[in-house]
Amino acid sequence: MIRPSGIFSIQQDFDSKYVLVPMDFARKIIDLPTKVTSIEIALKPGVEPESVRDQVAAITANDYKVQTRLQQHEFLYKILKSEKWAVYFILSFILMIAIFNIIGSLTMLIIEKKKDIGILSAMGAENGMIRNIFLLEGLMITLSGAIAGLIIGGIVCFLQQQFGFIKLENGESFVIDAYPVSMEALDFVSVLLIVSAIGFLAAYYTSSKIKIASPSGK
């Protein structure tokens, strides 16, 4: 009679599929006294899994299926990657809405500086030069906000990595109980680029609508 000696809980998908038993007992149950169904290879940090996979496949002459962890769970990783891009596009759409705030701020600034614009024009400043002033102003507003946001976001991510403030729902069913966060340089760069591009479009549109007035404001 078989009796369990203990119960472990990691995640529902694993808990319902796997049982830890002695090797001899498992071989006896599945009637494979001298064979194994799979071998897992642990790699040292920094080793490229794809390179090792190719080497092992070459040694075995492709008689065995050799897969990396990514290939074993390819569907799961595709879903996670799709979710990441979906969130990225949603946030980009939110930024597109925020573009109206930049347009509004620059429009108010142009209205306030209407007489100054006329004075610059009377002093010989070309229209392009005046528009570039407000274009640069819009870019400064955008970049300052983007950099501040990236710094705050980086701090929040770091705190999440260290302390796990944001918990997973039903976290007791997972290996980890806090939402995992990984900071990638490419993500920071892509966010900065998309914010800068949207800010540039907003500033360019607003500055192109400037009407040069005389110093008297007429």
PDB file of C-alpha atoms in Angstrom:
ATOM      1  CA  MET A   1       0.000   0.000   0.000  1.00  0.00           C
ATOM      2  CA  ILE A   2       1.316   3.413  -0.967  1.00  0.00           C
ATOM      3  CA  ARG A   3       1.101   6.212   1.569  1.00  0.00           C
ATOM      4  CA  PRO A   4       2.147   9.832   0.925  1.00  0.00           C
ATOM      5  CA  SER A   5       4.861  11.008   3.282  1.00  0.00           C
ATOM      6  CA  GLY A   6       4.221  14.694   2.662  1.00  0.00           C
ATOM      7  CA  ILE A   7       2.395  17.247   0.542  1.00  0.00           C
ATOM      8  CA  PHE A   8       3.954  20.171  -1.298  1.00  0.00           C
ATOM      9  CA  SER A   9       2.221  23.055  -3.035  1.00  0.00           C
ATOM     10  CA  ILE A  10       3.830  25.193  -5.724  1.00  0.00           C
ATOM     11  CA  GLN A  11       1.229  26.051  -8.338  1.00  0.00           C
ATOM     12  CA  GLN A  12      -2.062  24.475  -9.284  1.00  0.00           C
ATOM     13  CA  ASP A  13      -0.831  23.334 -12.694  1.00  0.00           C
ATOM     14  CA  PHE A  14       2.136  21.558 -11.113  1.00  0.00           C
ATOM     15  CA  ASP A  15       0.311  20.309  -8.030  1.00  0.00           C
ATOM     16  CA  SER A  16      -2.238  18.437 -10.147  1.00  0.00           C
ATOM     17  CA  LYS A  17       0.350  16.773 -12.413  1.00  0.00           C
ATOM     18  CA  TYR A  18       3.446  15.847 -10.458  1.00  0.00           C
ATOM     19  CA  VAL A  19       4.306  13.457  -7.655  1.00  0.00           C
ATOM     20  CA  LEU A  20       7.780  13.119  -6.163  1.00  0.00           C
ATOM     21  CA  VAL A  21       8.747   9.489  -5.652  1.00  0.00           C
ATOM     22  CA  PRO A  22      12.016   7.540  -5.343  1.00  0.00           C
ATOM     23  CA  MET A  23      13.684   6.694  -8.654  1.00  0.00           C
ATOM     24  CA  ASP A  24      13.478   2.932  -8.099  1.00  0.00           C
ATOM     25  CA  PHE A  25       9.772   3.133  -7.332  1.00  0.00           C
ATOM     26  CA  ALA A  26       9.081   5.214 -10.462  1.00  0.00           C
ATOM     27  CA  ARG A  27      11.011   2.784 -12.673  1.00  0.00           C
ATOM     28  CA  LYS A  28       9.074  -0.121 -11.234  1.00  0.00           C
ATOM     29  CA  ILE A  29       5.716   1.565 -11.806  1.00  0.00           C
ATOM     30  CA  ILE A  30       6.382   2.500 -15.454  1.00  0.00           C
ATOM     31  CA  ASP A  31       8.350  -0.688 -16.120  1.00  0.00           C
ATOM     32  CA  LEU A  32      11.553   1.036 -17.243  1.00  0.00           C
ATOM     33  CA  PRO A  33      14.221  -0.459 -14.973  1.00  0.00           C
ATOM     34  CA  THR A  34      17.249   0.849 -16.886  1.00  0.00           C
ATOM     35  CA  LYS A  35      15.930   3.725 -18.976  1.00  0.00           C
ATOM     36  CA  VAL A  36      15.094   7.376 -18.479  1.00  0.00           C
ATOM     37  CA  THR A  37      12.565   9.462 -20.372  1.00  0.00           C
ATOM     38  CA  SER A  38      14.412  12.758 -20.183  1.00  0.00           C
ATOM     39  CA  ILE A  39      17.556  14.436 -18.909  1.00  0.00           C
ATOM     40  CA  GLU A  40      17.757  18.024 -17.708  1.00  0.00           C
ATOM     41  CA  ILE A  41      21.020  19.956 -17.936  1.00  0.00           C
ATOM     42  CA  ALA A  42      21.655  22.888 -15.605  1.00  0.00           C
ATOM     43  CA  LEU A  43      23.821  25.605 -17.136  1.00  0.00           C
ATOM     44  CA  LYS A  44      26.125  28.026 -15.415  1.00  0.00           C
ATOM     45  CA  PRO A  45      25.132  31.711 -15.402  1.00  0.00           C
ATOM     46  CA  GLY A  46      26.096  33.439 -18.631  1.00  0.00           C
ATOM     47  CA  VAL A  47      26.041  30.310 -20.781  1.00  0.00           C
ATOM     48  CA  GLU A  48      23.934  30.638 -23.933  1.00  0.00           C
ATOM     49  CA  PRO A  49      21.211  27.935 -23.920  1.00  0.00           C
ATOM     50  CA  GLU A  50      20.856  27.917 -27.708  1.00  0.00           C
ATOM     51  CA  SER A  51      24.565  27.227 -28.164  1.00  0.00           C
ATOM     52  CA  VAL A  52      24.481  24.315 -25.722  1.00  0.00           C
ATOM     53  CA  ARG A  53      21.351  22.944 -27.366  1.00  0.00           C
ATOM     54  CA  ASP A  54      23.052  22.949 -30.775  1.00  0.00           C
ATOM     55  CA  GLN A  55      26.113  21.193 -29.360  1.00  0.00           C
ATOM     56  CA  VAL A  56      24.050  18.503 -27.631  1.00  0.00           C
ATOM     57  CA  ALA A  57      21.937  17.998 -30.756  1.00  0.00           C
ATOM     58  CA  ALA A  58      25.108  17.553 -32.807  1.00  0.00           C
ATOM     59  CA  ILE A  59      26.474  14.980 -30.346  1.00  0.00           C
ATOM     60  CA  THR A  60      23.243  12.964 -30.354  1.00  0.00           C
ATOM     61  CA  ALA A  61      22.998  13.207 -34.152  1.00  0.00           C
ATOM     62  CA  ASN A  62      19.429  14.473 -33.781  1.00  0.00           C
ATOM     63  CA  ASP A  63      18.280  11.079 -32.488  1.00  0.00           C
ATOM     64  CA  TYR A  64      16.785  12.804 -29.454  1.00  0.00           C
ATOM     65  CA  LYS A  65      14.671  15.882 -29.022  1.00  0.00           C
ATOM     66  CA  VAL A  66      16.836  18.602 -27.491  1.00  0.00           C
ATOM     67  CA  GLN A  67      14.985  21.702 -26.305  1.00  0.00           C
ATOM     68  CA  THR A  68      15.728  24.736 -24.207  1.00  0.00           C
ATOM     69  CA  ARG A  69      13.353  25.853 -21.486  1.00  0.00           C
ATOM     70  CA  LEU A  70      11.996  28.487 -23.844  1.00  0.00           C
ATOM     71  CA  GLN A  71      11.195  25.857 -26.469  1.00  0.00           C
ATOM     72  CA  GLN A  72       9.580  23.564 -23.909  1.00  0.00           C
ATOM     73  CA  HIS A  73       7.181  26.317 -22.869  1.00  0.00           C
ATOM     74  CA  GLU A  74       7.051  28.179 -26.166  1.00  0.00           C
ATOM     75  CA  PHE A  75       3.315  28.880 -26.049  1.00  0.00           C
ATOM     76  CA  LEU A  76       3.516  30.345 -22.544  1.00  0.00           C
ATOM     77  CA  TYR A  77       6.394  32.643 -23.455  1.00  0.00           C
ATOM     78  CA  LYS A  78       4.560  33.792 -26.580  1.00  0.00           C
ATOM     79  CA  ILE A  79       1.553  34.722 -24.466  1.00  0.00           C
ATOM     80  CA  LEU A  80       3.721  36.653 -22.012  1.00  0.00           C
ATOM     81  CA  LYS A  81       5.460  38.483 -24.852  1.00  0.00           C
ATOM     82  CA  SER A  82       2.124  39.326 -26.471  1.00  0.00           C
ATOM     83  CA  GLU A  83       0.838  40.701 -23.173  1.00  0.00           C
ATOM     84  CA  LYS A  84       3.926  42.881 -22.850  1.00  0.00           C
ATOM     85  CA  TRP A  85       3.418  44.403 -26.303  1.00  0.00           C
ATOM     86  CA  ALA A  86      -0.310  44.819 -25.674  1.00  0.00           C
ATOM     87  CA  VAL A  87       0.407  46.819 -22.522  1.00  0.00           C
ATOM     88  CA  TYR A  88       3.005  48.853 -24.410  1.00  0.00           C
ATOM     89  CA  PHE A  89       0.538  49.799 -27.154  1.00  0.00           C
ATOM     90  CA  ILE A  90      -2.178  50.623 -24.624  1.00  0.00           C
ATOM     91  CA  LEU A  91       0.168  52.966 -22.773  1.00  0.00           C
ATOM     92  CA  SER A  92       1.231  54.488 -26.096  1.00  0.00           C
ATOM     93  CA  PHE A  93      -2.424  55.186 -26.845  1.00  0.00           C
ATOM     94  CA  ILE A  94      -2.761  56.874 -23.457  1.00  0.00           C
ATOM     95  CA  LEU A  95       0.227  59.026 -24.382  1.00  0.00           C
ATOM     96  CA  MET A  96      -1.528  59.955 -27.616  1.00  0.00           C
ATOM     97  CA  ILE A  97      -4.382  61.275 -25.500  1.00  0.00           C
ATOM     98  CA  ALA A  98      -1.931  63.118 -23.249  1.00  0.00           C
ATOM     99  CA  ILE A  99      -0.654  64.946 -26.329  1.00  0.00           C
ATOM    100  CA  PHE A 100      -3.582  67.340 -25.951  1.00  0.00           C
ATOM    101  CA  ASN A 101      -2.161  68.490 -22.605  1.00  0.00           C
ATOM    102  CA  ILE A 102       1.073  69.466 -24.327  1.00  0.00           C
ATOM    103  CA  ILE A 103      -0.818  71.222 -27.101  1.00  0.00           C
ATOM    104  CA  GLY A 104      -2.911  73.079 -24.535  1.00  0.00           C
ATOM    105  CA  SER A 105       0.129  74.139 -22.504  1.00  0.00           C
ATOM    106  CA  LEU A 106       1.989  75.424 -25.548  1.00  0.00           C
ATOM    107  CA  THR A 107      -1.095  77.193 -26.859  1.00  0.00           C
ATOM    108  CA  MET A 108      -1.514  79.060 -23.569  1.00  0.00           C
ATOM    109  CA  LEU A 109       2.185  79.929 -23.604  1.00  0.00           C
ATOM    110  CA  ILE A 110       1.908  81.305 -27.131  1.00  0.00           C
ATOM    111  CA  ILE A 111      -1.096  83.420 -26.152  1.00  0.00           C
ATOM    112  CA  GLU A 112       0.771  84.813 -23.137  1.00  0.00           C
ATOM    113  CA  LYS A 113       3.836  85.612 -25.242  1.00  0.00           C
ATOM    114  CA  LYS A 114       1.913  87.125 -28.134  1.00  0.00           C
ATOM    115  CA  LYS A 115       3.401  90.605 -27.682  1.00  0.00           C
ATOM    116  CA  ASP A 116       6.895  89.176 -27.210  1.00  0.00           C
ATOM    117  CA  ILE A 117       6.495  87.309 -30.473  1.00  0.00           C
ATOM    118  CA  GLY A 118       5.596  90.572 -32.177  1.00  0.00           C
ATOM    119  CA  ILE A 119       8.646  92.295 -30.687  1.00  0.00           C
ATOM    120  CA  LEU A 120      10.949  89.521 -31.881  1.00  0.00           C
ATOM    121  CA  SER A 121       9.419  89.776 -35.334  1.00  0.00           C
ATOM    122  CA  ALA A 122       9.913  93.560 -35.389  1.00  0.00           C
ATOM    123  CA  MET A 123      13.552  93.083 -34.388  1.00  0.00           C
ATOM    124  CA  GLY A 124      14.074  90.929 -37.453  1.00  0.00           C
ATOM    125  CA  ALA A 125      13.544  87.422 -36.121  1.00  0.00           C
ATOM    126  CA  GLU A 126      12.351  85.115 -38.848  1.00  0.00           C
ATOM    127  CA  ASN A 127       9.138  83.163 -38.471  1.00  0.00           C
ATOM    128  CA  GLY A 128      11.043  79.882 -38.458  1.00  0.00           C
ATOM    129  CA  MET A 129      13.240  81.045 -35.597  1.00  0.00           C
ATOM    130  CA  ILE A 130      10.239  82.069 -33.497  1.00  0.00           C
ATOM    131  CA  ARG A 131       8.506  78.768 -34.161  1.00  0.00           C
ATOM    132  CA  ASN A 132      11.668  76.875 -33.235  1.00  0.00           C
ATOM    133  CA  ILE A 133      11.694  78.610 -29.845  1.00  0.00           C
ATOM    134  CA  PHE A 134       8.294  77.159 -28.986  1.00  0.00           C
ATOM    135  CA  LEU A 135       9.183  73.851 -30.597  1.00  0.00           C
ATOM    136  CA  LEU A 136      12.184  73.550 -28.283  1.00  0.00           C
ATOM    137  CA  GLU A 137      10.018  74.602 -25.351  1.00  0.00           C
ATOM    138  CA  GLY A 138       7.623  71.773 -26.122  1.00  0.00           C
ATOM    139  CA  LEU A 139      10.476  69.294 -26.413  1.00  0.00           C
ATOM    140  CA  MET A 140      11.887  70.451 -23.075  1.00  0.00           C
ATOM    141  CA  ILE A 141       8.511  69.909 -21.416  1.00  0.00           C
ATOM    142  CA  THR A 142       8.220  66.459 -22.984  1.00  0.00           C
ATOM    143  CA  LEU A 143      11.755  65.313 -22.185  1.00  0.00           C
ATOM    144  CA  SER A 144      11.658  66.598 -18.615  1.00  0.00           C
ATOM    145  CA  GLY A 145       8.413  64.715 -18.035  1.00  0.00           C
ATOM    146  CA  ALA A 146       9.741  61.578 -19.733  1.00  0.00           C
ATOM    147  CA  ILE A 147      12.994  61.549 -17.750  1.00  0.00           C
ATOM    148  CA  ALA A 148      11.179  62.212 -14.479  1.00  0.00           C
ATOM    149  CA  GLY A 149       8.721  59.424 -15.276  1.00  0.00           C
ATOM    150  CA  LEU A 150      11.509  56.975 -16.102  1.00  0.00           C
ATOM    151  CA  ILE A 151      13.325  57.795 -12.872  1.00  0.00           C
ATOM    152  CA  ILE A 152      10.177  57.359 -10.792  1.00  0.00           C
ATOM    153  CA  GLY A 153       9.288  54.179 -12.678  1.00  0.00           C
ATOM    154  CA  GLY A 154      12.784  52.798 -12.154  1.00  0.00           C
ATOM    155  CA  ILE A 155      12.593  53.510  -8.429  1.00  0.00           C
ATOM    156  CA  VAL A 156       9.184  51.825  -8.170  1.00  0.00           C
ATOM    157  CA  CYS A 157      10.453  48.777 -10.077  1.00  0.00           C
ATOM    158  CA  PHE A 158      13.538  48.573  -7.870  1.00  0.00           C
ATOM    159  CA  LEU A 159      11.432  48.737  -4.712  1.00  0.00           C
ATOM    160  CA  GLN A 160       9.139  46.053  -6.128  1.00  0.00           C
ATOM    161  CA  GLN A 161      12.132  43.819  -6.801  1.00  0.00           C
ATOM    162  CA  GLN A 162      13.501  44.313  -3.312  1.00  0.00           C
ATOM    163  CA  PHE A 163      10.353  44.365  -1.184  1.00  0.00           C
ATOM    164  CA  GLY A 164       7.499  43.051  -3.369  1.00  0.00           C
ATOM    165  CA  PHE A 165       4.897  45.646  -2.417  1.00  0.00           C
ATOM    166  CA  ILE A 166       2.494  44.583  -5.187  1.00  0.00           C
ATOM    167  CA  LYS A 167       1.272  41.099  -4.350  1.00  0.00           C
ATOM    168  CA  LEU A 168      -0.151  38.519  -6.730  1.00  0.00           C
ATOM    169  CA  GLU A 169      -3.765  37.536  -6.293  1.00  0.00           C
ATOM    170  CA  ASN A 170      -3.860  34.046  -4.786  1.00  0.00           C
ATOM    171  CA  GLY A 171      -0.096  34.308  -4.426  1.00  0.00           C
ATOM    172  CA  GLU A 172      -0.015  31.236  -2.212  1.00  0.00           C
ATOM    173  CA  SER A 173      -0.666  29.164  -5.353  1.00  0.00           C
ATOM    174  CA  PHE A 174       2.535  30.337  -7.041  1.00  0.00           C
ATOM    175  CA  VAL A 175       6.230  29.956  -6.440  1.00  0.00           C
ATOM    176  CA  ILE A 176       6.397  33.695  -5.776  1.00  0.00           C
ATOM    177  CA  ASP A 177       3.840  35.852  -3.993  1.00  0.00           C
ATOM    178  CA  ALA A 178       4.799  39.257  -5.426  1.00  0.00           C
ATOM    179  CA  TYR A 179       4.475  40.525  -8.974  1.00  0.00           C
ATOM    180  CA  PRO A 180       7.819  39.866 -10.723  1.00  0.00           C
ATOM    181  CA  VAL A 181       9.574  42.842 -12.298  1.00  0.00           C
ATOM    182  CA  SER A 182      12.551  42.915 -14.627  1.00  0.00           C
ATOM    183  CA  MET A 183      14.092  46.201 -15.763  1.00  0.00           C
ATOM    184  CA  GLU A 184      15.451  46.126 -19.309  1.00  0.00           C
ATOM    185  CA  ALA A 185      17.477  48.956 -20.827  1.00  0.00           C
ATOM    186  CA  LEU A 186      15.697  48.488 -24.159  1.00  0.00           C
ATOM    187  CA  ASP A 187      12.330  49.109 -22.496  1.00  0.00           C
ATOM    188  CA  PHE A 188      13.532  52.383 -20.998  1.00  0.00           C
ATOM    189  CA  VAL A 189      14.947  53.500 -24.347  1.00  0.00           C
ATOM    190  CA  SER A 190      11.787  52.567 -26.269  1.00  0.00           C
ATOM    191  CA  VAL A 191       9.591  54.462 -23.792  1.00  0.00           C
ATOM    192  CA  LEU A 192      11.827  57.522 -24.040  1.00  0.00           C
ATOM    193  CA  LEU A 193      11.724  57.391 -27.839  1.00  0.00           C
ATOM    194  CA  ILE A 194       7.949  57.029 -28.121  1.00  0.00           C
ATOM    195  CA  VAL A 195       7.339  59.821 -25.597  1.00  0.00           C
ATOM    196  CA  SER A 196       9.833  62.074 -27.387  1.00  0.00           C
ATOM    197  CA  ALA A 197       8.229  61.348 -30.760  1.00  0.00           C
ATOM    198  CA  ILE A 198       4.730  62.116 -29.493  1.00  0.00           C
ATOM    199  CA  GLY A 199       5.946  65.266 -27.749  1.00  0.00           C
ATOM    200  CA  PHE A 200       7.727  66.423 -30.899  1.00  0.00           C
ATOM    201  CA  LEU A 201       4.569  65.993 -32.970  1.00  0.00           C
ATOM    202  CA  ALA A 202       2.552  67.965 -30.431  1.00  0.00           C
ATOM    203  CA  ALA A 203       5.132  70.757 -30.233  1.00  0.00           C
ATOM    204  CA  TYR A 204       5.557  70.894 -34.001  1.00  0.00           C
ATOM    205  CA  TYR A 205       1.821  71.091 -34.605  1.00  0.00           C
ATOM    206  CA  THR A 206       1.364  73.874 -32.047  1.00  0.00           C
ATOM    207  CA  SER A 207       4.379  75.933 -33.118  1.00  0.00           C
ATOM    208  CA  SER A 208       3.349  75.710 -36.765  1.00  0.00           C
ATOM    209  CA  LYS A 209       0.085  77.482 -35.893  1.00  0.00           C
ATOM    210  CA  ILE A 210       1.828  80.584 -34.524  1.00  0.00           C
ATOM    211  CA  LYS A 211       0.646  83.793 -36.132  1.00  0.00           C
ATOM    212  CA  ILE A 212       3.165  86.605 -36.070  1.00  0.00           C
ATOM    213  CA  ALA A 213       1.687  89.771 -34.555  1.00  0.00           C
ATOM    214  CA  SER A 214       2.991  93.304 -34.379  1.00  0.00           C
ATOM    215  CA  PRO A 215       4.522  94.636 -31.131  1.00  0.00           C
ATOM    216  CA  SER A 216       1.273  96.460 -30.364  1.00  0.00           C
ATOM    217  CA  GLY A 217      -0.516  93.114 -30.344  1.00  0.00           C
ATOM    218  CA  LYS A 218      -2.723  93.981 -33.320  1.00  0.00           C
TER     219      LYS A 218
END
